[in-house]
Coordinates of C-alpha atoms in Angstrom, one line a residue:
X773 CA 0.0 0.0 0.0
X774 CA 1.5 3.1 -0.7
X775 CA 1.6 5.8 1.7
X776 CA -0.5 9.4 0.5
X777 CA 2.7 11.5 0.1
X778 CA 4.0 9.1 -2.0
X779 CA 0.7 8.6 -4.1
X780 CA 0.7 12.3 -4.5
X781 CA 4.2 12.7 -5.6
X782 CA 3.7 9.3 -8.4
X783 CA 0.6 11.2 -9.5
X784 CA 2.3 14.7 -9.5
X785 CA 5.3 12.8 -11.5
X786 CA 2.9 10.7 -14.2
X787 CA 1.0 13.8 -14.9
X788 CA 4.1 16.0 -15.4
X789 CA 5.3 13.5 -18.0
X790 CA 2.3 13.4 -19.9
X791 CA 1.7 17.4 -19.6
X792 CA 4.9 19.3 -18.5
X793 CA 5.3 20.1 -15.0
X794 CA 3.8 23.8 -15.5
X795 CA 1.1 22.5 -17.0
X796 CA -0.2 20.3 -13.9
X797 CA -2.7 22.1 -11.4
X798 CA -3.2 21.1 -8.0
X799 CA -6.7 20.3 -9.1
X800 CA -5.7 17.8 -10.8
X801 CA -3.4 16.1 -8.8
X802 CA -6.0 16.0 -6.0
X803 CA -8.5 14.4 -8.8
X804 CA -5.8 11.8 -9.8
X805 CA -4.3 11.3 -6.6
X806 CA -8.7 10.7 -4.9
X807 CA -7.4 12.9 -2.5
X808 CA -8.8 15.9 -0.6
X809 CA -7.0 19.6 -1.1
X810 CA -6.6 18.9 3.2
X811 CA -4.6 16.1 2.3
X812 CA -2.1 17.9 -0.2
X813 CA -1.6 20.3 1.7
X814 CA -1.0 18.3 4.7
X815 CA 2.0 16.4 2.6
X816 CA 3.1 19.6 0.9
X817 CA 3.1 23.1 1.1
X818 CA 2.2 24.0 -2.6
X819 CA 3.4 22.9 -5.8
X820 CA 6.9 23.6 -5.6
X821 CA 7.6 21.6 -2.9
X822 CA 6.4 18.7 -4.6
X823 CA 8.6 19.1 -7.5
X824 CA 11.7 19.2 -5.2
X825 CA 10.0 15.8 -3.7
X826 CA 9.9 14.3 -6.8
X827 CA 13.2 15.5 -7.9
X828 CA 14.6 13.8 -5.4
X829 CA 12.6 10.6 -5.8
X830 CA 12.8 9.8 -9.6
X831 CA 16.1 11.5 -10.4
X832 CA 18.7 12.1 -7.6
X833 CA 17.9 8.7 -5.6
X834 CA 19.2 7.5 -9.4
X835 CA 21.9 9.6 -9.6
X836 CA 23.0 9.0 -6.4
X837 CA 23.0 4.6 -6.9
X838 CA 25.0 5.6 -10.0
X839 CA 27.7 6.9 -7.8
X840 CA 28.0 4.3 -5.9
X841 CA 27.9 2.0 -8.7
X842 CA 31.0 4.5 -9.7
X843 CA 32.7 4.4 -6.1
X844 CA 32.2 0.3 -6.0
X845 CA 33.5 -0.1 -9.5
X846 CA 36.9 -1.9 -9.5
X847 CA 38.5 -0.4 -12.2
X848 CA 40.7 2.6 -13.8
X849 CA 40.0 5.8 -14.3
X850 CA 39.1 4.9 -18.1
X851 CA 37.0 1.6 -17.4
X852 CA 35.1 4.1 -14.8
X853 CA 34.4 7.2 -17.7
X854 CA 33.1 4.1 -19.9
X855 CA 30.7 2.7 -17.4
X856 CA 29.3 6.1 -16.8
X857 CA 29.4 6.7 -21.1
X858 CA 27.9 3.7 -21.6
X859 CA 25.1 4.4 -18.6
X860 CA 24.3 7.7 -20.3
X861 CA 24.5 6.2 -23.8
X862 CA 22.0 3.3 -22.8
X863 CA 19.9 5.3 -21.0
X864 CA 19.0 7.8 -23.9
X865 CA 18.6 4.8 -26.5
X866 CA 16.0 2.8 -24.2
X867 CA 13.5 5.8 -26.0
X868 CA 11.1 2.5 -25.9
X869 CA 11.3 1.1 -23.2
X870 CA 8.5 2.1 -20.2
X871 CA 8.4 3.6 -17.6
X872 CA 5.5 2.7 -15.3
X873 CA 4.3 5.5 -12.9
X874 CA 1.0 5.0 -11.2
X875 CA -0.7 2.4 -13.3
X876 CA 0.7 4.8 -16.3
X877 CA 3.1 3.9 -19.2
X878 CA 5.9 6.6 -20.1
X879 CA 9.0 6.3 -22.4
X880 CA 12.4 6.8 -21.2
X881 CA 12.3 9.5 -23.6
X882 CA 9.2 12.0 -21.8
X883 CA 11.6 11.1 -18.2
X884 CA 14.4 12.6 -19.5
X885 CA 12.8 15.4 -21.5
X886 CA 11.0 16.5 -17.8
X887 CA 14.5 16.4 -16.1
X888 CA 15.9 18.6 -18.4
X889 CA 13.0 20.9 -18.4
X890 CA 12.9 21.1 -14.9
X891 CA 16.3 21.8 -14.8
X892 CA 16.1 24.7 -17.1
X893 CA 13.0 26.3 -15.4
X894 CA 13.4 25.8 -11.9
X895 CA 16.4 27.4 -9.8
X896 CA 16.0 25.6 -6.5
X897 CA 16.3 22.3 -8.1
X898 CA 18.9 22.8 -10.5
X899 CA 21.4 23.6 -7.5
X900 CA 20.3 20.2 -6.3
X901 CA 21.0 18.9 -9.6
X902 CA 24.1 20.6 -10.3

């Protein structure tokens, strides 16, 4: 069962993909999400706060096991810039494989175009980023 903070932030996530993150109302996250506007609110403070949540959840918590997978990796210095070459390179041709987000199916390709997005239009999470 997932908790409501998570369900809002999977909802807030799926819809962002399908829409752009400017696009998505609180509205409709409480429609998607079934929950009431108390609720939301209750979990986050408005909007923004959801999108550094989610930031965190489906991009940094990925980043993040990718440095480890750097730190763990037993290798030189050139093996190491080809694991991480070859993570972005795979990543950005798996355009069709899915994504699956609250029931939803998204490509890799509408994930990475919202990262970037986000990381054009939003300060407080591109420092996180960067």
């Amino acid at each position: 069962m997932v908790n409501n903070r998570e369900k809002i932030a999977d909802v807030a996530f799926a819809l962002s993909l399908e829409k752009g993150f400017d696009n998505v109302s609180m509205k409709e996250i409480q429609k998607e999400s079934g929950l009431g506007a108390g609720s939301i609110y209750y979990h986050f403070e408005n909007k923004n706060e959801i999108l550094v949540y989610i930031t965190n959840k489906y991009y940094m918590n990925i980043l993040n096991q990718l440095k480890k997978s750097i730190k763990n990796f037993d290798g030189s210095f050139i093996e190491k810039m080809r694991f991480i070459l070859n993570f972005r390179v795979n990543s950005n041709l798996k355009e069709k494989s899915k994504i699956y987000i609250s029931g939803s199916e998204f490509s890799q390709k509408d994930y990475y175009m919202l990262i970037t997005s986000i990381y054009h239009h939003y300060p407080e999470v591109r420092d996180m980023i960067t």
